[in-house]
Coordinates of C-alpha atoms and ligand atoms in Angstrom, one line a residue:
M1 CA -10.5 3.1 -53.5
N2 CA -13.1 0.5 -53.8
T3 CA -15.6 -0.4 -50.8
K4 CA -13.7 -3.2 -49.6
Q5 CA -10.6 -1.1 -49.4
T6 CA -12.7 1.5 -47.7
T7 CA -14.1 -1.0 -45.1
I8 CA -10.6 -2.2 -44.3
L9 CA -9.3 1.3 -43.8
V10 CA -12.2 2.2 -41.5
G11 CA -11.9 -1.0 -39.6
L12 CA -8.0 -0.1 -39.1
I13 CA -8.8 3.4 -37.9
F14 CA -11.4 1.8 -35.3
L15 CA -8.6 -0.7 -34.3
L16 CA -6.1 2.1 -33.8
I17 CA -8.6 4.2 -31.8
A18 CA -9.3 1.2 -29.7
V19 CA -5.6 0.5 -29.1
V20 CA -4.9 4.0 -28.1
A21 CA -7.9 4.2 -25.9
G22 CA -6.8 0.9 -24.3
I23 CA -3.2 2.1 -23.6
T24 CA -4.4 5.2 -22.1
L25 CA -7.2 3.6 -19.9
N26 CA -4.5 1.1 -18.6
Q27 CA -2.0 3.7 -17.7
P28 CA -1.8 3.8 -13.9
Y29 CA -2.5 7.1 -12.2
Q30 CA 0.8 8.7 -11.2
F31 CA 0.5 10.1 -7.7
H32 CA 2.1 13.4 -7.0
G33 CA 2.9 12.3 -3.5
F34 CA 5.7 10.0 -2.5
I35 CA 4.1 6.5 -1.8
V36 CA 5.7 5.0 1.0
P37 CA 5.3 1.3 2.3
P38 CA 2.4 1.2 4.7
V39 CA 3.7 2.1 8.0
Q40 CA 2.0 1.1 10.9
H41 CA 2.3 3.7 13.9
D42 CA 0.8 4.1 17.0
N43 CA -2.8 5.2 16.3
H44 CA -3.7 4.7 19.9
V45 CA -1.7 7.6 21.4
F46 CA -4.0 10.2 22.7
L47 CA -3.4 13.8 22.0
R48 CA -5.0 17.0 23.5
T49 CA -7.6 19.1 21.6
Q50 CA -10.0 21.5 22.7
E51 CA -12.6 18.9 22.8
G52 CA -10.7 16.7 25.0
P53 CA -8.6 13.6 24.2
M54 CA -8.4 12.3 20.7
N55 CA -6.6 9.4 19.0
L56 CA -6.6 8.7 15.2
T57 CA -8.5 5.4 15.6
K58 CA -11.5 7.7 15.9
Y59 CA -11.0 8.5 12.2
H60 CA -10.4 5.0 10.8
D61 CA -12.7 5.4 8.1
K62 CA -11.3 8.5 6.7
F63 CA -7.9 9.7 5.0
V64 CA -6.4 11.7 7.8
L65 CA -3.8 14.4 6.6
L66 CA -1.3 15.2 9.4
Y67 CA 0.7 18.2 9.5
F68 CA 3.4 19.0 12.4
G69 CA 4.3 22.5 13.0
Y70 CA 3.3 25.2 15.6
T71 CA 1.2 28.4 15.6
Y72 CA 4.3 30.8 15.8
C73 CA 5.6 29.3 12.5
P74 CA 6.2 32.3 10.3
D75 CA 5.4 30.7 6.7
V76 CA 5.5 27.1 6.0
C77 CA 2.7 26.1 8.3
P78 CA 0.2 28.7 7.2
T79 CA 1.1 28.0 3.3
S80 CA 0.7 24.2 4.0
L81 CA -2.6 24.5 5.8
A82 CA -4.0 27.0 3.0
K83 CA -2.8 24.8 0.3
L84 CA -4.9 22.0 2.0
K85 CA -7.9 24.2 2.4
T86 CA -7.8 25.0 -1.3
A87 CA -7.2 21.3 -2.3
L88 CA -10.3 20.2 -0.3
A89 CA -12.4 22.9 -1.7
E90 CA -11.9 21.3 -5.0
L91 CA -13.5 17.8 -3.9
S92 CA -17.1 17.3 -3.7
E93 CA -18.7 17.3 -0.4
A94 CA -18.9 13.3 -0.1
E95 CA -15.3 13.2 -0.9
R96 CA -14.5 16.0 1.6
N97 CA -16.3 14.0 4.2
K98 CA -13.7 11.2 3.8
V99 CA -10.9 13.6 4.6
Q100 CA -9.8 14.8 8.1
V101 CA -6.9 17.5 8.6
I102 CA -5.2 17.4 11.8
F103 CA -2.5 20.0 12.6
I104 CA -0.3 18.6 15.4
S105 CA 1.9 21.3 17.2
V106 CA 5.1 20.1 18.5
D107 CA 5.6 23.3 20.5
P108 CA 3.0 22.5 23.5
D109 CA 4.7 25.0 25.7
R110 CA 3.2 27.9 23.6
D111 CA 0.4 26.2 21.9
T112 CA -2.5 25.1 24.1
P113 CA -5.5 23.0 22.7
E114 CA -7.6 26.1 22.5
K115 CA -5.2 28.1 20.8
L116 CA -4.7 25.4 18.4
N117 CA -8.5 25.0 17.8
E118 CA -8.7 28.7 16.8
Y119 CA -5.5 28.3 14.6
A120 CA -6.8 25.3 12.8
K121 CA -10.3 26.9 12.2
L122 CA -8.5 29.7 10.4
F123 CA -7.9 27.4 7.5
G124 CA -10.9 25.0 7.7
L125 CA -13.9 24.9 10.0
D126 CA -13.5 20.9 10.5
F127 CA -9.5 21.1 10.6
I128 CA -8.5 20.0 14.2
G129 CA -5.6 21.4 16.0
A130 CA -4.1 18.9 18.7
T131 CA -1.0 18.8 20.7
G132 CA 0.2 16.7 23.8
T133 CA 2.9 16.3 26.4
R134 CA 6.4 15.9 24.8
T135 CA 6.1 12.1 25.4
E136 CA 2.7 11.9 23.4
I137 CA 4.1 13.9 20.6
D138 CA 7.2 12.1 20.4
L139 CA 5.3 8.8 20.2
V140 CA 3.5 10.1 17.1
T141 CA 6.4 11.9 15.3
E142 CA 8.9 9.1 15.9
S143 CA 6.5 6.3 14.7
L144 CA 6.0 8.5 11.4
G145 CA 9.7 9.7 11.1
V146 CA 8.6 13.2 11.4
K147 CA 11.6 15.2 12.7
Y148 CA 11.5 18.4 14.5
K149 CA 13.9 20.6 16.8
I150 CA 13.1 23.3 19.2
N151 CA 15.8 26.0 18.7
P152 CA 17.3 28.0 21.7
P153 CA 15.5 31.1 22.8
D154 CA 16.8 34.6 21.8
E155 CA 17.2 37.6 24.6
N156 CA 13.3 38.0 24.5
G157 CA 12.6 34.3 25.0
N158 CA 11.3 33.8 21.4
Y159 CA 12.3 30.6 19.7
S160 CA 11.8 29.1 16.4
V161 CA 11.1 25.5 15.7
D162 CA 12.5 23.4 12.8
H163 CA 10.0 20.7 11.7
S164 CA 9.6 18.5 8.5
A165 CA 7.2 20.3 6.2
Y166 CA 5.5 17.1 4.9
T167 CA 1.9 16.3 4.9
Y168 CA 1.5 12.6 6.3
V169 CA -1.4 10.8 4.6
I170 CA -2.9 8.1 6.9
D171 CA -5.2 5.7 5.0
P172 CA -8.4 4.5 6.3
N173 CA -6.8 1.5 8.0
G174 CA -4.5 3.7 10.0
Y175 CA -1.4 3.3 8.0
L176 CA 0.9 5.9 6.8
V177 CA 0.8 5.6 2.9
M178 CA 1.9 8.7 1.3
V179 CA 3.6 12.0 1.9
W180 CA 3.3 15.4 0.2
S181 CA 6.3 17.6 -0.3
H182 CA 5.9 21.1 0.8
E183 CA 6.2 22.1 -3.1
I184 CA 3.0 20.1 -4.2
L185 CA 0.4 22.2 -5.7
A186 CA -3.2 22.3 -4.1
E187 CA -4.6 20.9 -7.3
E188 CA -2.2 18.1 -7.1
I189 CA -3.3 17.3 -3.7
A190 CA -7.1 17.5 -4.8
E191 CA -6.1 14.9 -7.5
D192 CA -4.2 12.6 -5.4
L193 CA -7.0 12.7 -2.8
T194 CA -9.6 11.9 -5.4
H195 CA -7.7 8.9 -6.6
L196 CA -7.1 7.9 -2.9
I197 CA -10.7 7.9 -2.0
E198 CA -11.9 6.2 -5.1
T199 CA -9.2 3.5 -5.6
G200 CA -6.7 3.8 -2.8
I201 CA -3.0 3.1 -3.8
P202 CA -2.9 0.1 -6.0
V203 CA -1.0 -2.6 -4.2
N204 CA 1.4 -3.1 -6.7
Q205 CA 2.6 0.7 -6.3
Q206 CA 2.6 0.0 -2.7
L207 CA 4.8 -3.0 -3.3
L208 CA 7.3 -1.1 -5.2
A209 CA 7.6 1.4 -2.4
G210 CA 9.6 -1.2 -0.5
P211 CA 9.0 -3.7 2.4
T212 CA 6.8 -2.6 5.2
P213 CA 8.7 -2.2 8.5
T214 CA 6.0 -3.9 10.4
S215 CA 4.7 -7.6 10.3
V216 CA 1.5 -7.1 12.2
I217 CA -1.0 -6.7 9.7
C218 CA -0.2 -10.1 7.8
S219 CA -3.3 -12.2 8.4
L220 CA -1.8 -15.2 6.1
T221 CA -2.0 -18.2 8.2
L222 CA 1.1 -20.2 7.9
I223 CA 0.7 -23.6 9.7
P224 CA 4.3 -24.9 10.7
E225 CA 3.8 -28.6 10.1
F226 CA 2.3 -27.6 6.4
V227 CA 5.3 -25.5 5.9
N228 CA 7.8 -28.1 7.0
N229 CA 6.2 -30.9 5.1
G230 CA 5.8 -28.6 2.1
Q231 CA 9.5 -27.9 1.9
G232 CA 10.2 -31.6 1.4
L233 CA 7.7 -32.0 -1.0
Y234 CA 8.7 -29.0 -2.9
E235 CA 12.4 -30.0 -2.9
H236 CA 11.3 -33.5 -4.4
N237 CA 8.5 -32.4 -6.7
C238 CA 9.2 -28.8 -7.9
A239 CA 13.0 -27.7 -7.2
Q240 CA 14.4 -29.3 -10.3
C241 CA 12.7 -26.8 -12.4
H242 CA 11.6 -23.7 -10.1
G243 CA 15.1 -24.0 -8.2
I244 CA 15.7 -24.9 -4.6
D245 CA 15.6 -21.2 -3.8
L246 CA 12.4 -20.6 -5.5
G247 CA 14.2 -18.6 -8.1
G248 CA 13.0 -20.1 -11.3
I249 CA 15.1 -20.5 -14.5
P250 CA 16.9 -17.3 -15.6
G251 CA 15.1 -15.7 -18.8
W252 CA 11.9 -16.9 -17.6
R253 CA 10.2 -13.6 -18.6
T254 CA 10.8 -14.0 -22.1
P255 CA 8.4 -16.5 -23.8
L256 CA 10.0 -19.1 -25.8
A257 CA 9.3 -19.6 -29.8
D258 CA 6.5 -21.9 -29.2
G259 CA 4.8 -19.7 -26.7
S260 CA 5.5 -21.6 -23.7
N261 CA 7.7 -20.1 -21.0
L262 CA 10.7 -21.5 -18.7
A263 CA 9.8 -22.2 -14.9
P264 CA 9.2 -18.8 -13.2
P265 CA 10.3 -18.2 -9.9
L266 CA 7.8 -18.8 -7.1
G267 CA 9.5 -16.8 -4.6
I268 CA 9.9 -13.0 -3.9
S269 CA 10.5 -12.0 -7.5
S270 CA 7.5 -14.0 -8.8
V271 CA 4.3 -12.7 -10.0
I272 CA 2.3 -15.8 -8.8
W273 CA 1.1 -13.9 -5.6
Q274 CA -1.1 -11.9 -7.8
K275 CA -2.9 -15.2 -8.6
T276 CA -5.7 -16.4 -6.4
E277 CA -4.8 -19.9 -4.5
A278 CA -7.5 -21.5 -6.5
E279 CA -5.5 -20.6 -9.9
L280 CA -2.4 -21.8 -8.3
I281 CA -3.9 -25.2 -7.3
E282 CA -5.4 -25.4 -10.8
V283 CA -2.0 -25.0 -12.5
I284 CA -0.4 -27.3 -10.3
K285 CA -3.1 -30.1 -10.7
D286 CA -3.5 -29.6 -14.5
G287 CA -0.1 -28.5 -15.6
K288 CA 0.5 -26.0 -18.4
N289 CA 1.7 -26.3 -21.9
L290 CA 1.8 -30.1 -21.6
N291 CA 2.0 -30.6 -25.3
K292 CA 5.1 -28.4 -25.5
P293 CA 8.8 -29.6 -24.8
I294 CA 9.0 -27.2 -21.8
H295 CA 6.0 -27.3 -19.7
M296 CA 4.6 -27.3 -16.2
P297 CA 3.8 -31.0 -15.5
A298 CA 0.4 -32.1 -14.0
F299 CA 0.6 -33.1 -10.4
E300 CA -3.1 -34.1 -10.2
N301 CA -2.3 -37.9 -9.8
T302 CA 0.9 -37.6 -7.9
L303 CA 0.1 -35.2 -5.2
S304 CA -3.0 -35.0 -2.8
D305 CA -4.9 -31.7 -2.1
E306 CA -3.2 -31.4 1.2
E307 CA 0.3 -32.0 -0.3
I308 CA -0.3 -29.3 -2.7
Y309 CA -1.7 -27.0 0.0
S310 CA 1.5 -27.9 2.0
I311 CA 3.7 -27.0 -0.8
L312 CA 1.8 -23.5 -1.3
Q313 CA 2.4 -22.9 2.4
Y314 CA 6.0 -23.5 1.9
I315 CA 6.0 -21.1 -1.0
Y316 CA 4.1 -18.5 0.9
S317 CA 6.7 -18.7 3.6
K318 CA 9.2 -17.5 1.2
W319 CA 7.3 -14.4 0.5
S320 CA 8.0 -10.9 1.7
I321 CA 5.7 -9.4 4.3
N322 CA 4.0 -7.3 1.6
Q323 CA 3.3 -10.2 -0.7
K324 CA 1.9 -12.2 2.1
N325 CA -0.2 -9.2 3.2
Y326 CA -1.6 -8.7 -0.3
Y327 CA -2.3 -12.5 -0.5
A328 CA -4.0 -12.5 2.7
G329 CA -6.0 -9.5 1.6
S330 CA -4.9 -7.4 4.6
L331 CA -4.3 -4.6 2.3
T332 CA -7.9 -5.0 0.8
Q333 CA -9.2 -6.1 4.0
T334 CA -10.7 -9.4 2.9
P335 CA -8.9 -12.1 4.7
M336 CA -8.6 -15.4 3.1
P337 CA -9.9 -18.4 5.0
P338 CA -8.0 -21.4 4.8
P339 CA -9.5 -24.1 2.3
A340 CA -11.6 -27.1 3.4
F341 CA -9.9 -30.2 2.2
T342 CA -11.9 -32.6 0.0
S343 CA -9.4 -35.5 -0.1
T344 CA -8.1 -37.5 2.9
P345 CA -4.6 -36.7 3.9
T346 CA -2.0 -39.2 2.7
P347 CA 0.2 -40.5 5.6
Ligands
HEC1 C1 9.6 -30.1 -15.3 C2 9.6 -28.8 -14.8 C3 8.7 -28.4 -13.6 C4 8.2 -28.9 -12.6 C5 9.1 -30.2 -12.1 C6 7.5 -28.0 -11.8 N1 7.1 -27.0 -12.8 FE1 6.0 -25.5 -12.2 N2 6.3 -24.9 -14.1 C7 7.1 -25.3 -14.9 C8 7.1 -24.4 -16.1 C9 7.9 -24.4 -17.4 C10 6.1 -23.3 -15.9 C11 5.6 -22.2 -16.9 C12 4.5 -22.7 -17.9 C13 4.1 -21.8 -18.8 O1 3.6 -20.5 -18.1 O2 4.3 -21.8 -20.0 C14 5.6 -23.5 -14.7 C15 4.7 -22.9 -13.9 C16 4.3 -23.0 -12.7 C17 3.1 -22.2 -12.0 C18 2.4 -20.9 -12.6 C19 3.1 -19.7 -12.5 C20 2.4 -18.7 -13.2 O3 2.7 -17.4 -12.9 O4 1.4 -18.9 -14.0 C21 3.0 -22.6 -10.8 C22 2.2 -22.1 -9.5 C23 4.0 -23.6 -10.7 N3 4.7 -23.9 -11.9 C24 4.1 -24.4 -9.6 C25 4.9 -25.6 -9.3 C26 4.9 -26.5 -8.3 C27 4.2 -26.2 -7.0 C28 5.5 -27.5 -8.6 C29 6.0 -28.7 -7.8 C30 4.7 -29.5 -7.4 C31 6.1 -27.4 -9.9 N4 5.7 -26.2 -10.4 C32 6.9 -28.3 -10.8 C33 7.9 -26.2 -14.8 C34 8.0 -27.0 -13.8

């Protein structure tokens, strides 16, 4: 092999390493828990602890791990709590400070706040034991989808309680975002927690988890006049390519031979909600692939800023609540302000 061949070979090897490294780095972390669509539940319900009334809003800057059970629970509760203890021991102190375990008893007749405190502390000195009246407990369990059933007592008055054996993960914004099954291992919990604390659940994974049942978190401002006006403008200027239902042209995912694309959907199945509003405005104003037969035309000279904004408002109005939330930044806590118009509206 001459020097030139060696250089090429070395170059190829480096390229291969870079590609492999790139692929590994881009792999999204696979959580062991089940990601659920962000479920808002009643954070404001007060539960009773030895220290007095407590509600979850108190822990809004932490990941709260909720486990529902009862202290007479023969095996599942102790194993689950012990597992949480082991998992937390694997975290750094800073990470541990971002997590709060709360054991909620669904058996308030036998579990007093004092008894629960003692029980929870067996597993972790900062674990909290809480319970409430039946109504208080049910407000929490129903909003999280936790099931339990108090079984009839035997002749000695002893009874068992069937209950969901999941651990419910509430994120620092107060949303249920993940559940861990009873079978999960302590090290898997630790791994999930580290990722949750570092990066949270990537929004695209949350979106795949399905529609969120609550609409309250959306902070994308839709102004009815703009949406209305936008619909007319959309139908006149965009619908012939992007579809009256915003569905795009079938096959839009596959690039054409010349590198251009068919008109993509702008509605639910689109990817444009991952672009910033500024990027969308830019593509609408400047067009794309103008020199190719299939292209996105430039609307700079035909539509005013306000008209473009109205069309975008109409497009947003067709998105799912999760897409709106994402766009509005609710899931990242950075709400998007409405733009300031530079041009005067056309009548
Ligand atoms: C003549 C057909 C046509 C018309 C009319 C049209 N578009 Fe497009 N549009 C396209 C095509 C084709 C693309 C894909 C360009 C590419 O990626 O190669 C596109 C892309 C886009 C994109 C970028 C999507 C992305 O993910 O990059 C947006 C946003 C968009 N169009 C909005 C609009 C709006 C709003 C209107 C009406 C004001 C409109 N388009 C009118 C054909 C059209």
